[in-house]
PDB file of C-alpha atoms and ligand atoms in Angstrom:
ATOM      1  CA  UNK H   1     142.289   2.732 233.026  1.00 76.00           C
ATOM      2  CA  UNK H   2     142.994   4.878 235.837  1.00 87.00           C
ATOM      3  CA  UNK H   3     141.559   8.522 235.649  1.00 97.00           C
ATOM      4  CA  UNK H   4     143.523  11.195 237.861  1.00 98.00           C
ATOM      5  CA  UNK H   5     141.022  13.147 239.797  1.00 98.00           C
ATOM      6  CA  UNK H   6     141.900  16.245 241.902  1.00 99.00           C
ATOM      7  CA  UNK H   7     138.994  17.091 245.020  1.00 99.00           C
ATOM      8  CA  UNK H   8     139.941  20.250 246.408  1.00 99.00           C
ATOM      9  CA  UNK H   9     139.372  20.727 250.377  1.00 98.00           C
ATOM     10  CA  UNK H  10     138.758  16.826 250.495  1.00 98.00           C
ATOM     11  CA  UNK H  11     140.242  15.981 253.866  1.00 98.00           C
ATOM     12  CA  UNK H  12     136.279  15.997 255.655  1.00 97.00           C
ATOM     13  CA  UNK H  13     132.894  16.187 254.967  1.00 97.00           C
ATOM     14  CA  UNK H  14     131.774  15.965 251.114  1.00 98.00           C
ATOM     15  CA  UNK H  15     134.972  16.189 249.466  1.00 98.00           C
ATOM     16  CA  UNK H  16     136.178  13.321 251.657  1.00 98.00           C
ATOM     17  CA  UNK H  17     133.156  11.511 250.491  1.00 98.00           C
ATOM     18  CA  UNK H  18     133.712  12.353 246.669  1.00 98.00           C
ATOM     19  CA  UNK H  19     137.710  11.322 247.027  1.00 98.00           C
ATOM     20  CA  UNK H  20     136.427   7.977 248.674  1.00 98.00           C
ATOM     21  CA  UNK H  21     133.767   7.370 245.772  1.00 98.00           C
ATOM     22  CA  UNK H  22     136.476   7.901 243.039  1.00 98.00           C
ATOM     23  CA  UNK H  23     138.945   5.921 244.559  1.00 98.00           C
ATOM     24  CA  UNK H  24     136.665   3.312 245.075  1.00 97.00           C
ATOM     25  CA  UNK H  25     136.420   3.605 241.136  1.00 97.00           C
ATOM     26  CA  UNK H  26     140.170   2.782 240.991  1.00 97.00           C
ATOM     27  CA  UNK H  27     141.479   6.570 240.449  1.00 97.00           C
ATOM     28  CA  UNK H  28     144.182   8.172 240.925  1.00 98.00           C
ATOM     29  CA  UNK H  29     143.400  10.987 243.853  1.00 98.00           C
ATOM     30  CA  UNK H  30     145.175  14.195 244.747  1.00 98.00           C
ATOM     31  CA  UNK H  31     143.213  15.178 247.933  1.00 98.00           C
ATOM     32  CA  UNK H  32     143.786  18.513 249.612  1.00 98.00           C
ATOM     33  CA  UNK H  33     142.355  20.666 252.297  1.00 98.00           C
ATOM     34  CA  UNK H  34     143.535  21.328 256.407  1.00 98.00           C
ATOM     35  CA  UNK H  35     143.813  18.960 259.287  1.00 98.00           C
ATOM     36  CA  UNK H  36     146.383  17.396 261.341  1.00 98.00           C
ATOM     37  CA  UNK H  37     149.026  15.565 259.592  1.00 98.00           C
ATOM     38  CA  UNK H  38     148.412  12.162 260.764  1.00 98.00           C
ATOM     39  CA  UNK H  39     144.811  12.355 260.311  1.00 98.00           C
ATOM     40  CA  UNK H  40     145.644  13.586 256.775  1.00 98.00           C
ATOM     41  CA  UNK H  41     148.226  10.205 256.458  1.00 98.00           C
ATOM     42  CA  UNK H  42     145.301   7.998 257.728  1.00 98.00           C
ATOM     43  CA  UNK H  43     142.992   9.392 254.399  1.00 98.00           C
ATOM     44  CA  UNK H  44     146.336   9.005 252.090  1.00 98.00           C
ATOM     45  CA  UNK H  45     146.676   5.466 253.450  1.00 98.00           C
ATOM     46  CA  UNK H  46     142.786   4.355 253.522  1.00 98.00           C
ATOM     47  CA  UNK H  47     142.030   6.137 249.779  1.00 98.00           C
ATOM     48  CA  UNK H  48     145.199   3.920 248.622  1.00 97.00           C
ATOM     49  CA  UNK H  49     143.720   0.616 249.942  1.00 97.00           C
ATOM     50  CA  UNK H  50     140.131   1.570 248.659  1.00 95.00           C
ATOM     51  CA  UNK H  51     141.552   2.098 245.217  1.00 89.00           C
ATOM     52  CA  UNK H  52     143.908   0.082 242.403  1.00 92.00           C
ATOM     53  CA  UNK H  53     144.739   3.620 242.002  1.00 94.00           C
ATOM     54  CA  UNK H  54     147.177   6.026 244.205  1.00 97.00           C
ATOM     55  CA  UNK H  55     146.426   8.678 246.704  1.00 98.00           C
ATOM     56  CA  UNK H  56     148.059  11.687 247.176  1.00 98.00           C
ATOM     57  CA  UNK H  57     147.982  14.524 249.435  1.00 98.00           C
ATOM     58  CA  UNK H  58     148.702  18.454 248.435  1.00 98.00           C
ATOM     59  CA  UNK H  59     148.077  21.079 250.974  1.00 98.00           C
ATOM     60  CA  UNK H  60     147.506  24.058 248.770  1.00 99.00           C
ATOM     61  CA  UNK H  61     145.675  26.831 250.649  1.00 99.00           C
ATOM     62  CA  UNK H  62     142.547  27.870 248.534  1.00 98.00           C
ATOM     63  CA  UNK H  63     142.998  31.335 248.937  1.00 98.00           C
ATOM     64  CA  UNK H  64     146.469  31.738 247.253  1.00 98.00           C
ATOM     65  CA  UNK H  65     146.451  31.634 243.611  1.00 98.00           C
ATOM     66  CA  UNK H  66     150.313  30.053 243.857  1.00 98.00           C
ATOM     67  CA  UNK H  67     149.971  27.209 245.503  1.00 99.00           C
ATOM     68  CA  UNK H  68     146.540  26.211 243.858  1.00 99.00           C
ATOM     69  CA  UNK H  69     148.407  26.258 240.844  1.00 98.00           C
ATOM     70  CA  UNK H  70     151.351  24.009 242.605  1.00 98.00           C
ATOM     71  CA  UNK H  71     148.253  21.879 243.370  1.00 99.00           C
ATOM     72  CA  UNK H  72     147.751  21.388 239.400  1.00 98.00           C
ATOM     73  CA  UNK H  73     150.936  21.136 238.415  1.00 98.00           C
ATOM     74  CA  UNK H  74     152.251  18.373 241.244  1.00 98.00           C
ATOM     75  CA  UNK H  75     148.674  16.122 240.182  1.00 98.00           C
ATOM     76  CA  UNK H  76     150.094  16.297 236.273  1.00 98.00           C
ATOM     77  CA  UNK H  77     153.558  15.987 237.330  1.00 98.00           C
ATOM     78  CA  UNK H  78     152.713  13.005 239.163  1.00 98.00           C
ATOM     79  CA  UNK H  79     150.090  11.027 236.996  1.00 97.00           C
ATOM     80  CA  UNK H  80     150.576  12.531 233.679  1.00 97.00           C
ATOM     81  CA  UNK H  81     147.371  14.651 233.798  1.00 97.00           C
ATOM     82  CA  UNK H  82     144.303  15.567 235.828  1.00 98.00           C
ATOM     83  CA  UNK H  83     141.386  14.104 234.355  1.00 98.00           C
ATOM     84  CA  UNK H  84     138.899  15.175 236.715  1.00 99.00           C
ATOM     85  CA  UNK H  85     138.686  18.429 238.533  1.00 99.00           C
ATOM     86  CA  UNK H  86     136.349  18.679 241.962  1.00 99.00           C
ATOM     87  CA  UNK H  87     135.957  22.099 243.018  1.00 99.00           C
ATOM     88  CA  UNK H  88     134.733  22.019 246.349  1.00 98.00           C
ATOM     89  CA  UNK H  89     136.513  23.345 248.868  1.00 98.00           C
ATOM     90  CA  UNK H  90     134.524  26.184 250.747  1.00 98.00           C
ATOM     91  CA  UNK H  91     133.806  27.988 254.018  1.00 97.00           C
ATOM     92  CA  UNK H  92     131.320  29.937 255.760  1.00 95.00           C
ATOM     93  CA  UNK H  93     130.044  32.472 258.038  1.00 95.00           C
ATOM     94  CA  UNK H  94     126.886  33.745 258.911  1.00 92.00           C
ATOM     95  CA  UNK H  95     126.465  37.409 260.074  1.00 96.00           C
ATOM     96  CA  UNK H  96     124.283  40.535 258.961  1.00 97.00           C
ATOM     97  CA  UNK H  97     125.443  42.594 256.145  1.00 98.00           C
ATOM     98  CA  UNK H  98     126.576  45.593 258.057  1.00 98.00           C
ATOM     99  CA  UNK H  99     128.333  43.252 260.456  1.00 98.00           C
ATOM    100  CA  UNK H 100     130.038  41.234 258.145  1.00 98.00           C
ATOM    101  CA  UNK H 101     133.706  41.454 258.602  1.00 98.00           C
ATOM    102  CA  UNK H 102     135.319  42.337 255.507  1.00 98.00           C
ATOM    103  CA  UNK H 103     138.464  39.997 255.587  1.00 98.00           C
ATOM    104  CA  UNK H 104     135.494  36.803 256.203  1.00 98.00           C
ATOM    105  CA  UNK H 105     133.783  38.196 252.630  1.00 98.00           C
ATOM    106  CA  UNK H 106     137.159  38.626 250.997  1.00 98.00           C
ATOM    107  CA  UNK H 107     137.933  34.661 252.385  1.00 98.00           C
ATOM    108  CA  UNK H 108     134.720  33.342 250.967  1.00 99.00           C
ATOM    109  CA  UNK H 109     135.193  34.596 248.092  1.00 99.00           C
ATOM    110  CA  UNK H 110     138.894  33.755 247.424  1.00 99.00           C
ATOM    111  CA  UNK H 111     137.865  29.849 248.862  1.00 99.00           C
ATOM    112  CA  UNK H 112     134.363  29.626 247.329  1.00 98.00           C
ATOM    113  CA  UNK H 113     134.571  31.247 244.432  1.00 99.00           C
ATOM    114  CA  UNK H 114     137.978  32.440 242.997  1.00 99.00           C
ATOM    115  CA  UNK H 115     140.072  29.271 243.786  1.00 99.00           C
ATOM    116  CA  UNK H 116     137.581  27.608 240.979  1.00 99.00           C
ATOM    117  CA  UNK H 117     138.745  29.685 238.566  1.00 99.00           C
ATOM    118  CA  UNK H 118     142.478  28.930 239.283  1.00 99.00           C
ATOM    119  CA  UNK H 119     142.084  25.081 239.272  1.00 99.00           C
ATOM    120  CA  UNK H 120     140.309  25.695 236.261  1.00 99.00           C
ATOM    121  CA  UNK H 121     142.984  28.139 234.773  1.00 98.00           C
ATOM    122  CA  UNK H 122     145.389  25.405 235.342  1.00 98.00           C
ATOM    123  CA  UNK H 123     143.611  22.419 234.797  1.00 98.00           C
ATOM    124  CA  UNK H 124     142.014  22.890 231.077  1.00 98.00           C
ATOM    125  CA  UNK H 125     145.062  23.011 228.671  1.00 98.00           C
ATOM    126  CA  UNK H 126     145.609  19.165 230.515  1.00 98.00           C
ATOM    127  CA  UNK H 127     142.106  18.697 229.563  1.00 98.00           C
ATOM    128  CA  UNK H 128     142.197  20.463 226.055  1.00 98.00           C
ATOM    129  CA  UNK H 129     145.463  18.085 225.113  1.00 98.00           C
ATOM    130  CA  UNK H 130     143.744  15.486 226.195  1.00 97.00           C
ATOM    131  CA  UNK H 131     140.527  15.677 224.440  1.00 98.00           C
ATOM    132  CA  UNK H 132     138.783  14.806 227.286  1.00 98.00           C
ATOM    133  CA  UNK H 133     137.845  16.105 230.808  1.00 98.00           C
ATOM    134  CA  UNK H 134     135.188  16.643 233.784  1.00 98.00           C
ATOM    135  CA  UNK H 135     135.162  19.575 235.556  1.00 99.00           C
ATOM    136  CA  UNK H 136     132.494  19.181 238.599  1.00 99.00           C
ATOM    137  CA  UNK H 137     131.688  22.430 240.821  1.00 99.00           C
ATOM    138  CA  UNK H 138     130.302  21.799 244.093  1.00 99.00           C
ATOM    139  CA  UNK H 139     127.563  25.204 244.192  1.00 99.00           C
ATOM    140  CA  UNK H 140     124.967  24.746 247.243  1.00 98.00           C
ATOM    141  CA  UNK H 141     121.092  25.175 246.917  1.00 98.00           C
ATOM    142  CA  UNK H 142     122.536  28.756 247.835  1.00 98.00           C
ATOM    143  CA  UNK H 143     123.868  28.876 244.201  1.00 98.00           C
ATOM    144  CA  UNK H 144     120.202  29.030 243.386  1.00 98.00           C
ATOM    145  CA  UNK H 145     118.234  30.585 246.289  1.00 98.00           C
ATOM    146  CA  UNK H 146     119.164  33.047 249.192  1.00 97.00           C
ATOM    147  CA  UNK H 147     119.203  32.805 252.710  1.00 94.00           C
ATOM    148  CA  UNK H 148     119.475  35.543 255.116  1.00 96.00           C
ATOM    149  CA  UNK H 149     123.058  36.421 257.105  1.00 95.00           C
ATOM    150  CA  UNK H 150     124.886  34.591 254.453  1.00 97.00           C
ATOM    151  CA  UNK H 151     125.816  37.419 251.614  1.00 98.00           C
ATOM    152  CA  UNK H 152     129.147  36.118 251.002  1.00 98.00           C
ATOM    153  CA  UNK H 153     128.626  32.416 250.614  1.00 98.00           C
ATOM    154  CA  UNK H 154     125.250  32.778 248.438  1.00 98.00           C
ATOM    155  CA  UNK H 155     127.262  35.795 246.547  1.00 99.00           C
ATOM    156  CA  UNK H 156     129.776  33.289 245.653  1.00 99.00           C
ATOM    157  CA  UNK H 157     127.699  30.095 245.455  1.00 99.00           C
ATOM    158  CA  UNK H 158     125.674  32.448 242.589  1.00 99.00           C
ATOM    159  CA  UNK H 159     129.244  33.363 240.911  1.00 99.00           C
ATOM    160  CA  UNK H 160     130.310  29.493 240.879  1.00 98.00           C
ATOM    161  CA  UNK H 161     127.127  28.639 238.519  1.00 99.00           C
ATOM    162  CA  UNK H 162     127.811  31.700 236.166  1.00 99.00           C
ATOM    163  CA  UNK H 163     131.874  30.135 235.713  1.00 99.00           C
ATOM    164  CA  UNK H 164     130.510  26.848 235.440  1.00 99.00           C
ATOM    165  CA  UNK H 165     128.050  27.633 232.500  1.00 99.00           C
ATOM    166  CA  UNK H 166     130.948  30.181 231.229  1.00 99.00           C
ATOM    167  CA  UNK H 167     133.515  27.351 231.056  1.00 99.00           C
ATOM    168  CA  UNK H 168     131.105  24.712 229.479  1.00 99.00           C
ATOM    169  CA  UNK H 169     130.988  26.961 226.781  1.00 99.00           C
ATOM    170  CA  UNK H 170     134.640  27.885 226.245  1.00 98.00           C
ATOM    171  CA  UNK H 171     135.506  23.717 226.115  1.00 98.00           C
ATOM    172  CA  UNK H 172     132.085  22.177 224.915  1.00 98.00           C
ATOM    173  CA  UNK H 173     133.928  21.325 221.784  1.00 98.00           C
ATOM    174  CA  UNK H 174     136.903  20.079 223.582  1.00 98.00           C
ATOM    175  CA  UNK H 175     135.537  16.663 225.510  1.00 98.00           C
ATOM    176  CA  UNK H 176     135.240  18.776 228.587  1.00 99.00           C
ATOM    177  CA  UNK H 177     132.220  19.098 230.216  1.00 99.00           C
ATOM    178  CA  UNK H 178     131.796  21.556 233.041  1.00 99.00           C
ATOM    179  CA  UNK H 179     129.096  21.466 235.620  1.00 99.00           C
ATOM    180  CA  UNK H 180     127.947  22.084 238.805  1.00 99.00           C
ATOM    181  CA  UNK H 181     126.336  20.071 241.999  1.00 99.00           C
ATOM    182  CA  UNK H 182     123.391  21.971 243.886  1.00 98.00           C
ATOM    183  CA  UNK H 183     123.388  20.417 247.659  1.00 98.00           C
ATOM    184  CA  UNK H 184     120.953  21.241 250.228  1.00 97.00           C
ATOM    185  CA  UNK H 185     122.097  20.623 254.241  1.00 94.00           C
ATOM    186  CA  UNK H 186     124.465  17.792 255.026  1.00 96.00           C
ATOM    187  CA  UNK H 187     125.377  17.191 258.081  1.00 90.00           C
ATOM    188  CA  UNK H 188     129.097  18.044 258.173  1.00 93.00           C
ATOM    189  CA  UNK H 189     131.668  20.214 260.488  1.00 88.00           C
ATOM    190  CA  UNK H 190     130.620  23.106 257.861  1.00 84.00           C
ATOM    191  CA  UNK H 191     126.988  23.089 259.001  1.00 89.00           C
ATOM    192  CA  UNK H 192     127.596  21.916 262.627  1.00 90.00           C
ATOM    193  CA  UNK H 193     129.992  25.012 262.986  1.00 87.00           C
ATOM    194  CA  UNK H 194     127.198  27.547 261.571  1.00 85.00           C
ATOM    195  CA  UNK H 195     124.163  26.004 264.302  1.00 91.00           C
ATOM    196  CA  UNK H 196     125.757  28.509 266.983  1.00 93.00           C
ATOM    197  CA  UNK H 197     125.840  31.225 264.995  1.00 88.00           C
ATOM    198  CA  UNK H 198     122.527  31.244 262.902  1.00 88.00           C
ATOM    199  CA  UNK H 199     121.236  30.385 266.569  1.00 93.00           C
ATOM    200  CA  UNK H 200     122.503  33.812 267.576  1.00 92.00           C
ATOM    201  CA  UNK H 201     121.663  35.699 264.778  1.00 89.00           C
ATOM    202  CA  UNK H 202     117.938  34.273 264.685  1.00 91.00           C
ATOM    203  CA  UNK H 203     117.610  34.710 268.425  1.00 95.00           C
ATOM    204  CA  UNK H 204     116.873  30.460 268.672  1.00 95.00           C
ATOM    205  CA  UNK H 205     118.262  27.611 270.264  1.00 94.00           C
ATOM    206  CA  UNK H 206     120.497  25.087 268.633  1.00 92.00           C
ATOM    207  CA  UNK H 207     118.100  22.399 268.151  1.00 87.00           C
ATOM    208  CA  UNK H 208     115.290  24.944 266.780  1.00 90.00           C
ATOM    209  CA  UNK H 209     117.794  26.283 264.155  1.00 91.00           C
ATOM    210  CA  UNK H 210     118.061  22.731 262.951  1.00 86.00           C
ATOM    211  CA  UNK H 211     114.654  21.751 263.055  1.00 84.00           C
ATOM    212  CA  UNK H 212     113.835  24.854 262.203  1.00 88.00           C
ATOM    213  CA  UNK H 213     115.648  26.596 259.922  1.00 86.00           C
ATOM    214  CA  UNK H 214     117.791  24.040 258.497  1.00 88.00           C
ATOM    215  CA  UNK H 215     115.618  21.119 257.909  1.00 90.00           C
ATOM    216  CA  UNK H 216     112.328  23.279 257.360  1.00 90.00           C
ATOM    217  CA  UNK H 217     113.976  24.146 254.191  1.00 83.00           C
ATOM    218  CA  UNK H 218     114.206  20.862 252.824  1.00 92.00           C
ATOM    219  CA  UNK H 219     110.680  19.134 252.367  1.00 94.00           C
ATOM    220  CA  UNK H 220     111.998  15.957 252.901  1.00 93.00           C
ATOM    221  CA  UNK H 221     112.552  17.059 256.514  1.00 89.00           C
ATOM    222  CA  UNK H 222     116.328  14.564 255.853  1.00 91.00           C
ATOM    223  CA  UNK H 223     119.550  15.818 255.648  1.00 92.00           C
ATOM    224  CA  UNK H 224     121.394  14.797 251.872  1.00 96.00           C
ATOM    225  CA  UNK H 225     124.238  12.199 252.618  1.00 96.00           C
ATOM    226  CA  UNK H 226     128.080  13.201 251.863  1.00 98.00           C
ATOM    227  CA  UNK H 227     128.267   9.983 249.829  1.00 98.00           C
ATOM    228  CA  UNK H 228     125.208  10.998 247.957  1.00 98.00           C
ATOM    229  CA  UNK H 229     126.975  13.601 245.911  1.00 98.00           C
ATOM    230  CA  UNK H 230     130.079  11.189 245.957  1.00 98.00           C
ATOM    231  CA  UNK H 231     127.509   8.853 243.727  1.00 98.00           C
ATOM    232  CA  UNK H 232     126.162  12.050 241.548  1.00 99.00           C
ATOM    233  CA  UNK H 233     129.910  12.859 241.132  1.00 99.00           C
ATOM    234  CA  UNK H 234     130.543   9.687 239.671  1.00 98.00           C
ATOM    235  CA  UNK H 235     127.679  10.028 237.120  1.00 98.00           C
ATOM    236  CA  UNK H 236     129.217  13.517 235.924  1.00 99.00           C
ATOM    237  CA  UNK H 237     132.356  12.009 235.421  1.00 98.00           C
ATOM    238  CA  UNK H 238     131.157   8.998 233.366  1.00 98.00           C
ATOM    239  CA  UNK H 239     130.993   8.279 229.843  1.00 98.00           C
ATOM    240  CA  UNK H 240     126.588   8.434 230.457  1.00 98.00           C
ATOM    241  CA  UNK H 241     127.293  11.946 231.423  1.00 98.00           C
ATOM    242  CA  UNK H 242     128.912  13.349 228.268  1.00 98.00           C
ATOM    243  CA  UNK H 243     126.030  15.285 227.044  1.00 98.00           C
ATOM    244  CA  UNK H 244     125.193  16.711 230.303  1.00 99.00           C
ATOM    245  CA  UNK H 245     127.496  20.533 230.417  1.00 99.00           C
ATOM    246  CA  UNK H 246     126.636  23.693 231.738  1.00 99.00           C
ATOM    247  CA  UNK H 247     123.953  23.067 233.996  1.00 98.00           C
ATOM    248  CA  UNK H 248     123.618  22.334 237.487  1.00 98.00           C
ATOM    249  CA  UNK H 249     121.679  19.057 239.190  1.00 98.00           C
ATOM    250  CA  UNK H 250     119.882  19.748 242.458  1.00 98.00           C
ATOM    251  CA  UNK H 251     120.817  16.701 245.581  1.00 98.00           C
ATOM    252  CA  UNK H 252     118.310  19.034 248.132  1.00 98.00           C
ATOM    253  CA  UNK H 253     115.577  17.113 249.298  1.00 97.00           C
ATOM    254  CA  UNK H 254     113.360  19.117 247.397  1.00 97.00           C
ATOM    255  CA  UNK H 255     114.434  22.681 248.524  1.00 96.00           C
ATOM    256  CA  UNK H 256     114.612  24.793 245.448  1.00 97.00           C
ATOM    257  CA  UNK H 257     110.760  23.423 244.180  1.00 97.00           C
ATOM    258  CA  UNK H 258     109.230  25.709 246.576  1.00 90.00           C
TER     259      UNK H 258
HETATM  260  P1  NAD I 301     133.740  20.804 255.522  1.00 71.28           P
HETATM  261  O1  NAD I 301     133.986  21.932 256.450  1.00 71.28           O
HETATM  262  O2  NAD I 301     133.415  19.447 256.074  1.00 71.28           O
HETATM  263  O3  NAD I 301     134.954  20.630 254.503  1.00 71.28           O
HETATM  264  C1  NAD I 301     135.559  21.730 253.894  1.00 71.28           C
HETATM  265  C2  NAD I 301     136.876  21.311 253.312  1.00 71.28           C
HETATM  266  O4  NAD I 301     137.499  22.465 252.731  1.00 71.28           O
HETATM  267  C3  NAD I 301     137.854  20.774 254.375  1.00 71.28           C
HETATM  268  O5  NAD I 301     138.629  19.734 253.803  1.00 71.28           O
HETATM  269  C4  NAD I 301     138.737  21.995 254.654  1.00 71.28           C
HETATM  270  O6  NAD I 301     140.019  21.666 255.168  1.00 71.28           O
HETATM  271  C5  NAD I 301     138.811  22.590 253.269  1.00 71.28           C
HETATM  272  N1  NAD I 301     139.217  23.986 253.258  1.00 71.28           N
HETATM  273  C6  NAD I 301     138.710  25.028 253.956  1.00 71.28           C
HETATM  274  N2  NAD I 301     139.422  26.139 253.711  1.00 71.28           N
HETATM  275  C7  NAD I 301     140.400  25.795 252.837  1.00 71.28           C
HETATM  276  C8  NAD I 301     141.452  26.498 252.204  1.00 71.28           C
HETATM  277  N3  NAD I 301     141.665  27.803 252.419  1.00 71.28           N
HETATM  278  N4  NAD I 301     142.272  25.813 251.377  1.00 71.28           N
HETATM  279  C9  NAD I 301     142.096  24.480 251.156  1.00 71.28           C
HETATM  280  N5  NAD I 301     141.113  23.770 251.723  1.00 71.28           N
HETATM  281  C10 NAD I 301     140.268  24.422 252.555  1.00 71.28           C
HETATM  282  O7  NAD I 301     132.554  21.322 254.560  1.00 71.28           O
HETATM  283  P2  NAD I 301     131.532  20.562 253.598  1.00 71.28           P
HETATM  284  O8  NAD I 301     130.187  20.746 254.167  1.00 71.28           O
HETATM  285  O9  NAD I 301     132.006  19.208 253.251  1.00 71.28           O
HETATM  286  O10 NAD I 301     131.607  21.521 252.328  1.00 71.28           O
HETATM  287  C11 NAD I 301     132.221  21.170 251.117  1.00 71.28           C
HETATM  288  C12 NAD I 301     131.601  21.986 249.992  1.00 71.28           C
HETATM  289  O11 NAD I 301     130.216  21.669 249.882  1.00 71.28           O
HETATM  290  C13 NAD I 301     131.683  23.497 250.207  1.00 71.28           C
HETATM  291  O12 NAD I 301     131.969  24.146 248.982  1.00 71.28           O
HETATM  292  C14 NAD I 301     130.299  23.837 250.686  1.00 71.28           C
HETATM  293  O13 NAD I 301     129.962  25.165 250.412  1.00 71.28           O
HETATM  294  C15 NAD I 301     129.475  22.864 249.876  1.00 71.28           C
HETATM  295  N6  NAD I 301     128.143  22.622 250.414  1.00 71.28           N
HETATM  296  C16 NAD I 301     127.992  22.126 251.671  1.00 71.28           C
HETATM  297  C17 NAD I 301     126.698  21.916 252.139  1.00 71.28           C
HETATM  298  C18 NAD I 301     126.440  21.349 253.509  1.00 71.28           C
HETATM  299  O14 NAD I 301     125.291  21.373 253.944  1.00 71.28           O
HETATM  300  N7  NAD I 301     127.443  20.829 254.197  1.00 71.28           N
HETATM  301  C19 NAD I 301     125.593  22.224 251.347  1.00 71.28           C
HETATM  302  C20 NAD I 301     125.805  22.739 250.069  1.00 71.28           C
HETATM  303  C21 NAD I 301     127.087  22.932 249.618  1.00 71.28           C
END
């Protein structure tokens, strides 16, 4: 049977690639995020011929509590439920502490961190009713380790593994398992967009912060696919997976064993 399966910020990069992996399942799939509208039509329309399932699009803004719970609602409203919850919309910016602009940590934080926790609020008494439910938390290897110029993001990326374990706990005897997804670098508009920047605030050229900085980190010297974590996705979401709650599973090339 169809499951319903909501992917926050899902219209690029790895959400994109988690909405295509479940719909490829046959699921039901509230996608959500920015873009233009008939680029946002064109995902609708290929998600709904991927899938036996339907696609639909919400365009809650992560950083206001009202609509993400609009987001919620309209999924259950729609198919009866949301069995599957994909936290991953997220943002960043990379700048020096003392430089940081205060509205950009305030914006992490609401998108990275806080809009989990209103999905969440929302989503589990579905999942309670139900007796069954995945909740899947796309953290970063910054979840884990630190990197300089990025306080905000590995602030929240830190916070997201302490609601994930928090949650498993609260719903471990409800069928719900909670946990989270540990990427290194993937090559997507989120990373291209921070190459200036970390290039600027590590006094390097482009191609040295990738070589670098970004792949340096990762001994496999390769960035992790999008459709990589769509396939670990599916695993937390499976039956195979029901033991596995409250932890966190590392896709990073190898970054966090040093
Ligand atoms: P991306 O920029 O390609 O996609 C981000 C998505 O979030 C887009 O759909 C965007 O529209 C949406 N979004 C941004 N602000 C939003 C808001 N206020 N409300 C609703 N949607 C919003 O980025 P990505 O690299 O695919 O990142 C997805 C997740 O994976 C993020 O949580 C990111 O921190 C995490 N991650 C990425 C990497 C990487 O190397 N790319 C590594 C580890 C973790």
């Amino acid at each position: 049977m169809s499951r319903t399966v909501v992917v926050t910020g899902s219209t690029s990069g790895i959400g994109l690639a988690i909405a295509t992996a479940f719909a490829e399942t046959g699921d039901n799939i509230v996608i959500n995020g920015f873009g233009k509208a008939d680029e946002i039509k064109a995902i609708v329309e290929r998600l709904e011929s991927l899938s036996k399932g339907r696609a639909l699009y919400h365009p809650a803004d992560m950083t206001k509590p009202a609509e993400i719970a609009d987001l919620i609602e309209t999924a259950a409203k729609t198919f009866g439920t949301v069995d599957v919850l994909v936290n991953n919309a997220g943002i960043q910016h990379v700048e020096k502490i003392e430089d940081f602009p205060i509205e950009k940590w305030d914006q992490i934080i609401a998108i990275n961190l806080s809009s989990s926790f209103h999905t969440m609020r929302a989503a589990i008494p579905l999942m309670k009713a139900k007796k069954y439910g995945r909740i899947i938390n796309i953290a970063s290897a910054h979840g884990l380790v630190a990197s300089p110029f990025k306080s905000a993001y590995v602030a929240a990326k830190h916070g997201i593994l302490g609601l994930t374990k928090t949650a498993a706990l609260e719903l471990a005897e409800f069928g719900v398992t909670v946990n989270a997804i540990c990427p290194g670098y993937v090559l997507t508009p989120l990373v291209e967009k921070q190459i200036p920047d970390t290039a600027k605030a590590r006094g390097m050229t482009e191609e040295q912060v990738k070589s670098e900085v970004i792949l340096k980190a990762q001994p496999t010297h390769e960035f992790v696919k999008a459709e990589e974590i769509g396939a670990l996705s599916l695993y937390l979401a499976s039956d195979a997976a029901r033991q596995v709650t409250g932890t966190h599973i590392s896709i990073d090339g190898g970054w966090t064993a040093a």
